[in-house]
Coordinates of N, CA, C and O in Angstrom, one line a residue:
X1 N 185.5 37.3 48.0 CA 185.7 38.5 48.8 C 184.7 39.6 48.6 O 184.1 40.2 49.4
X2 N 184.5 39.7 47.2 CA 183.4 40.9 47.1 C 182.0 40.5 47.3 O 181.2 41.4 47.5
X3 N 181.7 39.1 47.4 CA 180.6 38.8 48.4 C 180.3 38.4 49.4 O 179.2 38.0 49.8
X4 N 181.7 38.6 49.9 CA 181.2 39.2 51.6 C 180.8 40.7 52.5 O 180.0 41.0 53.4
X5 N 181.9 41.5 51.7 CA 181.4 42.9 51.5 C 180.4 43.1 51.1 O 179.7 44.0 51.6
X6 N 180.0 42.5 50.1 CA 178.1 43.0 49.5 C 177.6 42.7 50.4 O 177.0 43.6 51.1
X7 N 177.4 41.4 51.0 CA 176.9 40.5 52.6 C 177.1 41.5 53.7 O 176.1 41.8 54.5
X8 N 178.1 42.0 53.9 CA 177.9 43.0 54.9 C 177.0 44.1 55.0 O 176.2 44.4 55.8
X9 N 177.5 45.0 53.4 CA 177.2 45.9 53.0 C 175.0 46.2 53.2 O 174.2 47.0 53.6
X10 N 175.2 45.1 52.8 CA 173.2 44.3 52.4 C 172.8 44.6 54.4 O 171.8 45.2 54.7
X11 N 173.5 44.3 55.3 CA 173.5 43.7 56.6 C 173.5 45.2 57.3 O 172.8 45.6 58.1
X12 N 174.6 45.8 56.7 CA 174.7 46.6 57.7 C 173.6 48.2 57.3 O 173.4 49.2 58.0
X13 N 172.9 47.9 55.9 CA 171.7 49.0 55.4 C 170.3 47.9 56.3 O 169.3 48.2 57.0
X14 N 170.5 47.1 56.1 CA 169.5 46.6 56.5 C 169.5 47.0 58.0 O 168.7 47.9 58.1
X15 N 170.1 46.6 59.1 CA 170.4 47.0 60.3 C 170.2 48.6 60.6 O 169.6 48.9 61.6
X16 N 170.6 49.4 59.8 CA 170.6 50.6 59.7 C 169.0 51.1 59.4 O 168.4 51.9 60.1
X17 N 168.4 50.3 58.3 CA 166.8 50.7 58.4 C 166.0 49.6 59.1 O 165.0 49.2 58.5
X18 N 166.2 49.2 59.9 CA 165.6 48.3 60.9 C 165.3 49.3 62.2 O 164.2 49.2 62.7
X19 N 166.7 50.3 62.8 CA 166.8 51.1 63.2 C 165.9 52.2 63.5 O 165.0 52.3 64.3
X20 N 166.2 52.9 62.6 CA 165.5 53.8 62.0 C 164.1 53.5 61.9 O 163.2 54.3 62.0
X21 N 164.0 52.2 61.8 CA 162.2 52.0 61.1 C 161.8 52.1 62.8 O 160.8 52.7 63.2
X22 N 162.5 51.4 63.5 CA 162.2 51.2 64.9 C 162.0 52.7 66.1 O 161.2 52.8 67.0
X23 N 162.8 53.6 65.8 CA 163.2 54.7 66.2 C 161.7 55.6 65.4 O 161.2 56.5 66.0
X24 N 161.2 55.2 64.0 CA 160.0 55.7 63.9 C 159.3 55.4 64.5 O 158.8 56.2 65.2
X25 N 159.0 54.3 64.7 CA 158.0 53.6 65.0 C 157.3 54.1 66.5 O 156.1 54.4 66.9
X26 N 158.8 53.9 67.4 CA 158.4 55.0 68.7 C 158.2 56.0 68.7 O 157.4 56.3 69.5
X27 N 158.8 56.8 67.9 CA 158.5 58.8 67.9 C 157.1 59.0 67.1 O 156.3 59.8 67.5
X28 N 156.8 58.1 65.9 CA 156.1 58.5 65.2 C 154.6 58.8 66.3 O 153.7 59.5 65.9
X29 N 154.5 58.5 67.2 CA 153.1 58.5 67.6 C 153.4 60.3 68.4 O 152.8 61.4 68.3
X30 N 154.7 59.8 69.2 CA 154.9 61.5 69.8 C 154.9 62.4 69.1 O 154.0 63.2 69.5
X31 N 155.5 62.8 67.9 CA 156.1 63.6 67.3 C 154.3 64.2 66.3 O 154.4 64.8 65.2
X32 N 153.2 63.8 66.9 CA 151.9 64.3 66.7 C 151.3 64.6 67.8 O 150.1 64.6 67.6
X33 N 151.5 64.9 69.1 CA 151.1 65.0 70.1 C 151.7 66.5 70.4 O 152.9 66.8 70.4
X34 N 150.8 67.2 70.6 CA 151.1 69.0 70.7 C 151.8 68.9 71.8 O 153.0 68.9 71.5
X35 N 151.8 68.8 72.9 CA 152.0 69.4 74.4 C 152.3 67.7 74.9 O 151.8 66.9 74.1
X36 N 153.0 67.3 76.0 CA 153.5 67.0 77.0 C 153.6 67.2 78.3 O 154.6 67.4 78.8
X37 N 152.2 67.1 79.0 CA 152.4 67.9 80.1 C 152.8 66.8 81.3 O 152.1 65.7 81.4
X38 N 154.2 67.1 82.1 CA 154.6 66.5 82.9 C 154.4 66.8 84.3 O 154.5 65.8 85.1
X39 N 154.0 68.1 84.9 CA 154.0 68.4 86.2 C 152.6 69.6 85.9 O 152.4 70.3 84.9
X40 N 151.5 69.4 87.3 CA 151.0 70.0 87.7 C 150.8 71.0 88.8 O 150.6 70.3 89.8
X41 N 150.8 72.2 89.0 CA 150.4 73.0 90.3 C 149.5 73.5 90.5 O 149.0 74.3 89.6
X42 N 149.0 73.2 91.9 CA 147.7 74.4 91.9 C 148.2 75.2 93.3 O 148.3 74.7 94.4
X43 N 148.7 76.5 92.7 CA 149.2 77.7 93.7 C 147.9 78.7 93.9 O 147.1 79.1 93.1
X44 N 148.2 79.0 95.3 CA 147.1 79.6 96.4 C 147.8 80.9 96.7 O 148.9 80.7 97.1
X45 N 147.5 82.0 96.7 CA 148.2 83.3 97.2 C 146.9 84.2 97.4 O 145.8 84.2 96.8
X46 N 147.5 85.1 98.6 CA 146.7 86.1 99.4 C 146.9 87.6 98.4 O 148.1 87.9 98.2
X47 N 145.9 88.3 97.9 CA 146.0 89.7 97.0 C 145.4 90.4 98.4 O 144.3 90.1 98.9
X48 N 146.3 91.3 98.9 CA 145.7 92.1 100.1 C 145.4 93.5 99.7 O 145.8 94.0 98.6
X49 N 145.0 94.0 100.3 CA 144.2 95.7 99.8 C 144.4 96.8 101.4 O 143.3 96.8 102.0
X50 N 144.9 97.2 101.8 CA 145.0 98.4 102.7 C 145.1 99.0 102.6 O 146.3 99.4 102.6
X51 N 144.2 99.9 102.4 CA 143.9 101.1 102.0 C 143.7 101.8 103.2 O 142.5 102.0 103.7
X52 N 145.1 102.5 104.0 CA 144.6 103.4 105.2 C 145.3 104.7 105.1 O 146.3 105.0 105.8
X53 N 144.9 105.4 104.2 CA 145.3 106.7 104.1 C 145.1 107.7 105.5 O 144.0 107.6 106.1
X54 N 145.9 108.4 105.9 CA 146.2 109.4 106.5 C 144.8 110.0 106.8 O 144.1 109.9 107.8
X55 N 144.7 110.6 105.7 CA 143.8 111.9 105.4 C 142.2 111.2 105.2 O 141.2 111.6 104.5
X56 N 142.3 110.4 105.9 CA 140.5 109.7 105.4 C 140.1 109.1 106.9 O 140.8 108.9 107.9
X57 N 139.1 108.9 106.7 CA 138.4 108.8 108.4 C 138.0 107.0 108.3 O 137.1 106.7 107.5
X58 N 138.7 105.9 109.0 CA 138.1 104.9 108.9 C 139.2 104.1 108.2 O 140.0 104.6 107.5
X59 N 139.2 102.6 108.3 CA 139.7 101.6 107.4 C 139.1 100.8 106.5 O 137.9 100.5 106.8
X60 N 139.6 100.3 105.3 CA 139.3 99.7 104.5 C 140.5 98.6 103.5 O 141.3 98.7 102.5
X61 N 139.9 97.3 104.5 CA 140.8 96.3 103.9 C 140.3 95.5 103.4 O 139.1 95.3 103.8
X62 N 141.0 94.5 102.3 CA 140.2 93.3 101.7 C 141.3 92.7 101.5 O 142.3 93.2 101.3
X63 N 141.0 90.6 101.7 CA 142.1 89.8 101.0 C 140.7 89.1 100.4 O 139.6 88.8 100.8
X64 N 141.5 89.0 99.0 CA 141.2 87.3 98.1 C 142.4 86.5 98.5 O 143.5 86.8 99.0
X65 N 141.6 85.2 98.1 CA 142.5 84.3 98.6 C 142.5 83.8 96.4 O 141.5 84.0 95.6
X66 N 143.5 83.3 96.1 CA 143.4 83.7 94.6 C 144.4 82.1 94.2 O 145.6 82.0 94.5
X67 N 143.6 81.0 93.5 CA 144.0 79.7 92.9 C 144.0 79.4 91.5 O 143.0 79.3 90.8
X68 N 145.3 79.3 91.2 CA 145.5 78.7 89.9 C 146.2 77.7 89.8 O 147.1 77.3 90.5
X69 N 145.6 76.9 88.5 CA 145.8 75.9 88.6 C 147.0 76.0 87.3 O 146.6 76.9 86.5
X70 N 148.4 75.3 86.8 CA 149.6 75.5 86.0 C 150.3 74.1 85.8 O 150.8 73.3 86.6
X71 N 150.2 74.1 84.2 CA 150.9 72.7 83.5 C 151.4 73.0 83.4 O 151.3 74.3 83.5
X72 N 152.6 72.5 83.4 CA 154.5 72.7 82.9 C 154.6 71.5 82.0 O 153.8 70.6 82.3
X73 N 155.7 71.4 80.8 CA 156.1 70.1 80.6 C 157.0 70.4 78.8 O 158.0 71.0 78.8
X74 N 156.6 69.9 77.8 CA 157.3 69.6 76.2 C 156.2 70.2 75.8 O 155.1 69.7 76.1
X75 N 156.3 71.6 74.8 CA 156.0 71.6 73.6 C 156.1 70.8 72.7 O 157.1 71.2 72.1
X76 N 155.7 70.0 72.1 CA 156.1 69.0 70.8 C 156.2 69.4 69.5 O 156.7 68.8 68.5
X77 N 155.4 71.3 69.4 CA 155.6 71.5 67.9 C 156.8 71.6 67.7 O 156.9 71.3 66.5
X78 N 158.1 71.9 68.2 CA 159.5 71.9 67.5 C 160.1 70.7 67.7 O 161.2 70.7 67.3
X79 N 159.7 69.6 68.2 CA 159.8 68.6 68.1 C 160.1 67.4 66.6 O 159.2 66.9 66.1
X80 N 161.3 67.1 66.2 CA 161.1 66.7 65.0 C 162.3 64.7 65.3 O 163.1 64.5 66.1
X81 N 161.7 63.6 63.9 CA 162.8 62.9 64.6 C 164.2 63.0 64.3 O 164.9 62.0 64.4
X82 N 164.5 64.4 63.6 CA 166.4 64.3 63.8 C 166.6 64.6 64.9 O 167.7 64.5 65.3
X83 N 165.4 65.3 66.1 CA 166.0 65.1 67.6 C 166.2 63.9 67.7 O 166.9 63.8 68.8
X84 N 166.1 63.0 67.3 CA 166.7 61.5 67.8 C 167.9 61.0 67.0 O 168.0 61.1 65.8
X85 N 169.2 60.3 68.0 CA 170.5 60.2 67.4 C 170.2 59.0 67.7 O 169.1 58.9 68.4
X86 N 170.8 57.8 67.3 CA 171.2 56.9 67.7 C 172.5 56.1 67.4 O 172.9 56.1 66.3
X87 N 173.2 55.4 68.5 CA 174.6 55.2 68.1 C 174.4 54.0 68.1 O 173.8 53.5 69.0
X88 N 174.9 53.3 67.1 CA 175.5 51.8 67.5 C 176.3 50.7 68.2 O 176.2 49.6 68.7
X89 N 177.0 51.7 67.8 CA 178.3 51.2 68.4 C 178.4 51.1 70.0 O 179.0 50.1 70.6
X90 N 177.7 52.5 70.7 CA 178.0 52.3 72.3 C 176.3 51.9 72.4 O 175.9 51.9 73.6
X91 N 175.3 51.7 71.3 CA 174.2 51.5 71.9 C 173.3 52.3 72.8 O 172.7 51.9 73.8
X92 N 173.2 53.9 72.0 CA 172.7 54.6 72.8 C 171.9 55.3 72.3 O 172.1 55.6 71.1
X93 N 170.9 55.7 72.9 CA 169.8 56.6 71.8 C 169.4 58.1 72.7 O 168.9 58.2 73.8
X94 N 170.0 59.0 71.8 CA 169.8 60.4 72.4 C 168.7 60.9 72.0 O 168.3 60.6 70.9
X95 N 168.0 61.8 72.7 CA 166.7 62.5 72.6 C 167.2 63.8 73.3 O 167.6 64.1 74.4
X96 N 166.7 64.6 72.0 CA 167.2 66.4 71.8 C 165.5 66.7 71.8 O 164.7 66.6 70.8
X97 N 165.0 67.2 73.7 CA 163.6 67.5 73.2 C 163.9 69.4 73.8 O 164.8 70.0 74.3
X98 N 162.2 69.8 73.0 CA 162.6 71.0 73.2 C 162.0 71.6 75.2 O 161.3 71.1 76.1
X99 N 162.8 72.7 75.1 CA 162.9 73.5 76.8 C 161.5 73.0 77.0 O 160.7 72.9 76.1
X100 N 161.3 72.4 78.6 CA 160.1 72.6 79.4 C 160.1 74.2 79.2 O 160.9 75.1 79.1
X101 N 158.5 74.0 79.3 CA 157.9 75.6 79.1 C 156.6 75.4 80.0 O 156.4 74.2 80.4
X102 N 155.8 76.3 80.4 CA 154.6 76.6 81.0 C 153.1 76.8 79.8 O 152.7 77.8 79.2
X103 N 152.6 75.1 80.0 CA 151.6 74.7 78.7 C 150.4 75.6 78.9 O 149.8 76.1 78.0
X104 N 150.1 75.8 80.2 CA 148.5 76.4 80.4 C 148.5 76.8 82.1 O 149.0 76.1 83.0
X105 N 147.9 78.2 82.2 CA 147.6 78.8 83.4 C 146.2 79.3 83.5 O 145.7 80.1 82.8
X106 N 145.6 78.8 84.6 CA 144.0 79.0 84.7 C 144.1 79.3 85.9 O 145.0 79.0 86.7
X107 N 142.7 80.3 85.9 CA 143.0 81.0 87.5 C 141.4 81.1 87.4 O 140.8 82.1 87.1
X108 N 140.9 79.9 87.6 CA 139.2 79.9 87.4 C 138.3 80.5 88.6 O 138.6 80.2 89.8
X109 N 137.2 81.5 88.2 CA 136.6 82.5 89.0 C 136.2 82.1 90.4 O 136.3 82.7 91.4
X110 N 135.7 80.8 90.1 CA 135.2 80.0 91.4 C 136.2 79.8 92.4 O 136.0 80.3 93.5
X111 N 137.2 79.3 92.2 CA 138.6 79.7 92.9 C 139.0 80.6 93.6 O 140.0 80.4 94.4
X112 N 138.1 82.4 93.6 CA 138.6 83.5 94.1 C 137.8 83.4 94.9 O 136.6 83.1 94.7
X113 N 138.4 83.7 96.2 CA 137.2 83.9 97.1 C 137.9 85.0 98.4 O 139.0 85.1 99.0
X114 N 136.7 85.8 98.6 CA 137.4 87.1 99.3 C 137.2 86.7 100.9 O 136.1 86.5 101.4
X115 N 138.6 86.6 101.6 CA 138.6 86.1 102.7 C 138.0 86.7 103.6 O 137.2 86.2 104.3
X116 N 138.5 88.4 103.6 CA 138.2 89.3 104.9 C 138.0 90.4 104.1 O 138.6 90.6 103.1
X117 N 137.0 91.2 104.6 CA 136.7 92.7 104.0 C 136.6 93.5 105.5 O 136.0 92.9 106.5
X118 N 137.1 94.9 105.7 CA 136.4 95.7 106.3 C 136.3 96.6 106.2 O 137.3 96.9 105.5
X119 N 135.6 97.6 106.4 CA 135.4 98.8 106.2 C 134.6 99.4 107.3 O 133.8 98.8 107.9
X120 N 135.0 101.1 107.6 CA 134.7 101.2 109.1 C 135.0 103.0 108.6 O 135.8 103.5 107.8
X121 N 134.0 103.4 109.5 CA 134.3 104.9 109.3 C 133.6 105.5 108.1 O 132.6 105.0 107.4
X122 N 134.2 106.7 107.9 CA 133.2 107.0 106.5 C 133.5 106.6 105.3 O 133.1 107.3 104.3
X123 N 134.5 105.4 104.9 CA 134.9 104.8 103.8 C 134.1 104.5 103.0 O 133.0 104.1 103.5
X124 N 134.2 104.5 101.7 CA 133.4 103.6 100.8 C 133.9 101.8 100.5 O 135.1 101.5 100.6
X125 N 133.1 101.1 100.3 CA 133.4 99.8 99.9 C 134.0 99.6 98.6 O 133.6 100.3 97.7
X126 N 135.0 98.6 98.3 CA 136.1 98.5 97.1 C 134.9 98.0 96.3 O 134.2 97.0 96.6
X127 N 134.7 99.1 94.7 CA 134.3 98.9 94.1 C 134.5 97.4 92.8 O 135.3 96.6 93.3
X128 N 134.2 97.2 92.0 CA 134.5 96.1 90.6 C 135.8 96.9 90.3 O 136.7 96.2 90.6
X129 N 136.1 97.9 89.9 CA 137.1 98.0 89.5 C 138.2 98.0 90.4 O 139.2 98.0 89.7
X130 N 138.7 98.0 92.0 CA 139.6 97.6 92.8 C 139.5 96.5 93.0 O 140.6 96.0 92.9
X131 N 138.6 95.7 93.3 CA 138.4 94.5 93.3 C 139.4 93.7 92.2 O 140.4 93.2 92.6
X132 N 139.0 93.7 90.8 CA 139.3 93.6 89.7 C 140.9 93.7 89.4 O 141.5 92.8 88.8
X133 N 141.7 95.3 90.1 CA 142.9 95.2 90.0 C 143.6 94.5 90.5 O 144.7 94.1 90.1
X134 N 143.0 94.3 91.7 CA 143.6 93.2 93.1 C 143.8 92.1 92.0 O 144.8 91.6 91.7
X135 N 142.8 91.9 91.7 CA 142.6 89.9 91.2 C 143.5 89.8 90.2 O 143.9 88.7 90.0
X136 N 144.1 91.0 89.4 CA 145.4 91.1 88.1 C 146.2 91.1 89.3 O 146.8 90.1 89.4
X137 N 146.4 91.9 90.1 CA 148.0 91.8 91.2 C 148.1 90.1 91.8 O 149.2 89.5 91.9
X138 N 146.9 89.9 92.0 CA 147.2 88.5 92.4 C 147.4 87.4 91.5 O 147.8 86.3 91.9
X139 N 147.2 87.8 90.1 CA 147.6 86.9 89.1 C 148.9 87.2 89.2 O 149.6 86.4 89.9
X140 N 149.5 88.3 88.5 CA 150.5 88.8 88.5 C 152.0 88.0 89.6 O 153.1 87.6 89.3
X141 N 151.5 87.9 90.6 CA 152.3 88.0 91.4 C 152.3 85.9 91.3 O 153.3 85.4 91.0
X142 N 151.3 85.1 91.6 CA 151.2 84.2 90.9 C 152.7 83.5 90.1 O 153.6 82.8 90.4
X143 N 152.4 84.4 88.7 CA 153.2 84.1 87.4 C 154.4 84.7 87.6 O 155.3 84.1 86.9
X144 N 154.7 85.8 88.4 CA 156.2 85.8 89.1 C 156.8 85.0 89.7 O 157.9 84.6 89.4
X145 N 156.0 84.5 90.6 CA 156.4 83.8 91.0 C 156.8 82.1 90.6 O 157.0 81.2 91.5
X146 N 156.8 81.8 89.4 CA 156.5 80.5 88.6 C 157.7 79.5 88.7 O 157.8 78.3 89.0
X147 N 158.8 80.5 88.3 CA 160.2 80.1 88.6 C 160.7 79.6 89.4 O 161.3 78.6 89.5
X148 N 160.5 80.9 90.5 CA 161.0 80.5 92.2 C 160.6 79.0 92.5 O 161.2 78.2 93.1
X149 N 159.6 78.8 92.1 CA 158.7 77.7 92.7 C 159.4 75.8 91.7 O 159.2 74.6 92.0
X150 N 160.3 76.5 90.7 CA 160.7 74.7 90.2 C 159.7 74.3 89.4 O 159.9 73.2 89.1
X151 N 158.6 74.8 88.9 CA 158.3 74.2 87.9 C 158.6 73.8 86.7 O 157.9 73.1 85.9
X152 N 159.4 74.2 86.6 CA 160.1 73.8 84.6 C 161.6 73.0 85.5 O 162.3 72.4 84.7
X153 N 161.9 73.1 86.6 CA 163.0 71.9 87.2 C 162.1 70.8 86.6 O 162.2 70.2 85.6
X154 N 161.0 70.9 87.6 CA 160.3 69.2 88.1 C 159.4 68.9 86.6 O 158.9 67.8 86.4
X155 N 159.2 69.9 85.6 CA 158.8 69.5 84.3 C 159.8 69.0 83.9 O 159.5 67.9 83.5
X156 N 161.5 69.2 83.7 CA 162.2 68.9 83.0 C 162.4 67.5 83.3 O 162.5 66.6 82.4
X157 N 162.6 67.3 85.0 CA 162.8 65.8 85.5 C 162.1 65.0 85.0 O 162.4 64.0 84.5
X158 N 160.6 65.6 85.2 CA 159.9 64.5 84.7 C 160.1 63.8 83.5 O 160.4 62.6 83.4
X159 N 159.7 65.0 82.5 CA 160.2 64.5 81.0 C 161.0 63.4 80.6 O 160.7 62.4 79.9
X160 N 162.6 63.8 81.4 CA 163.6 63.2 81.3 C 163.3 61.4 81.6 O 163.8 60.4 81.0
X161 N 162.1 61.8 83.1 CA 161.8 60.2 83.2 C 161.1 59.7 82.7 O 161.0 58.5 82.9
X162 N 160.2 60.4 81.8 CA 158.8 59.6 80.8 C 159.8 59.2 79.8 O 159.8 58.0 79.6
X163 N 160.8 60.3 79.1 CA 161.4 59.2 77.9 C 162.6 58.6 78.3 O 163.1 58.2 77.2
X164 N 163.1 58.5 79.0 CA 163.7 57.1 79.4 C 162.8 56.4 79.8 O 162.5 55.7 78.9
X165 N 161.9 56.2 80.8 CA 161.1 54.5 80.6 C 160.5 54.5 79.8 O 159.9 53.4 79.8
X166 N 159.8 55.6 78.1 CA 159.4 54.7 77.6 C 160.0 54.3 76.7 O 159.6 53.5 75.9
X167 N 161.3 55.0 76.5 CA 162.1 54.1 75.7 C 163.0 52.9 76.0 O 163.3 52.0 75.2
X168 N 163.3 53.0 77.1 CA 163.6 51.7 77.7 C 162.9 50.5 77.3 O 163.5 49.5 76.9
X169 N 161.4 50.7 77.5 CA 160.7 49.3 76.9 C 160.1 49.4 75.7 O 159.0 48.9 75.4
X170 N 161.0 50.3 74.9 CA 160.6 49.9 73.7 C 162.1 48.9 73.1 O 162.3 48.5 72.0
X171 N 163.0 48.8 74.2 CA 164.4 47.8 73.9 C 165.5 48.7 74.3 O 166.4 48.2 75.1
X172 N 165.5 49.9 73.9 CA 166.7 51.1 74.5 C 167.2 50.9 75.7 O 166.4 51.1 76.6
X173 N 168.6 50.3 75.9 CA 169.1 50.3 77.3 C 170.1 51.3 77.6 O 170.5 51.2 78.8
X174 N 170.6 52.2 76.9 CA 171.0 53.3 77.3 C 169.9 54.5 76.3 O 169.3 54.6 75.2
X175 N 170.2 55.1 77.5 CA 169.1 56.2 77.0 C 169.3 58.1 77.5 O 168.9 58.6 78.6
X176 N 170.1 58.7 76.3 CA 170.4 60.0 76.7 C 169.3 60.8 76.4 O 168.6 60.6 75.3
X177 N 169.0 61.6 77.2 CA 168.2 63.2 77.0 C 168.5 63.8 77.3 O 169.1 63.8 78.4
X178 N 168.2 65.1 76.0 CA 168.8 66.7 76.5 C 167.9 67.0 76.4 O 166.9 66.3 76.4
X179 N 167.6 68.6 76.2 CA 166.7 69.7 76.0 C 167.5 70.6 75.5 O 168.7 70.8 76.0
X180 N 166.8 71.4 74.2 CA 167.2 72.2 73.5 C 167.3 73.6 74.4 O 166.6 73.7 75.4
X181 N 168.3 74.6 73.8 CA 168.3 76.1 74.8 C 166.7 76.8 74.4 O 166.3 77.2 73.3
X182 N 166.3 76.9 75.7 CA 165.1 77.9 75.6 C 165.2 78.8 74.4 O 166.3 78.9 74.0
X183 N 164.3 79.4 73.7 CA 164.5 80.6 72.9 C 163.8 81.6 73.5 O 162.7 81.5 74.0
X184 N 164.8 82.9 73.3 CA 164.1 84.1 73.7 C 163.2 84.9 73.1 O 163.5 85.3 72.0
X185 N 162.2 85.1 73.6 CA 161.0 85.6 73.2 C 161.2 86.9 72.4 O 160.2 87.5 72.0

């Protein structure tokens, strides 16, 4: 009898770091990969300028038209593998990754381009520095707008679908993901 319990005992550490070795084996390569980027946007918005004061002779309007390009998707530095659970018994391997976040926002110069200017009357033309504030308002308003737009939704989905299929074929047929709560800044 006590050498079948050892027999188990032997069976069921073994099984246990068979597991485990396996469960490295897949993370080990993620769990060195900084970023995750699952979803791309490239958002286009108009920075308009009307400047028609009252008290001045003449109009003076300008639009850029203003493109940035925005990753969303997993930070991986808080990424560690006790995010990974695995059960036996119901055969399930959970994955605790952390909040989609926004990896990188570029709003490259060639991108901006000034649709309509006029000027009429005894106005002056919008100097580098109006110019300049427009192009922060039009960032600005951009990155306000980040949320409205679903990008950390369609990061999150994604994610969720990169690591289920690729844990799926690494053998995993059930396959939970969460995401950790955002932390506040």
């Amino acid at each position: 009898m006590k050498k079948l319990v050892l027999i188990i005992a032997v069976f069921a550490c073994c099984a246990c770091s068979s597991e485990q070795k396996r469960i490295e084996d897949t993370f080990g390569k993620i769990e060195n990969v900084a970023q995750i980027g699952t979803v791309e946007y490239t958002i286009t918005k108009l920075a308009v300028a009307d400047d028609d004061a009252f008290y001045k002779i003449g109009e003076r309007k300008i639009i850029f038209s203003c493109k940035a390009i925005v990753k969303a998707g997993i930070d991986m530095k808080d990424f560690t593998l006790e995010d990974v659970k695995y059960d036996r018994t119901n055969k399930t391997i959970t994955v605790t990754l952390p909040s989609p976040a926004i990896l990188s926002f570029n709003m490259p110069m060639e991108e901006i381009k000034c649709e309509f200017s006029k000027i009429s009357g005894i106005r002056s033309d919008f100097n580098t520095e109006d110019r300049n504030n427009l192009l922060i308002q039009g960032e600005q308003n951009i990155r306000a707008d980040l949320e409205n737009l679903g990008i950390i939704k369609d990061a999150k989905e994604n994610a969720t679908q990169f690591f289920q299929t690729l844990l799926n074929s690494a053998g995993y047929k059930n396959v939970v993901v969460n995401f950790k709560e955002k932390k506040e800044a």
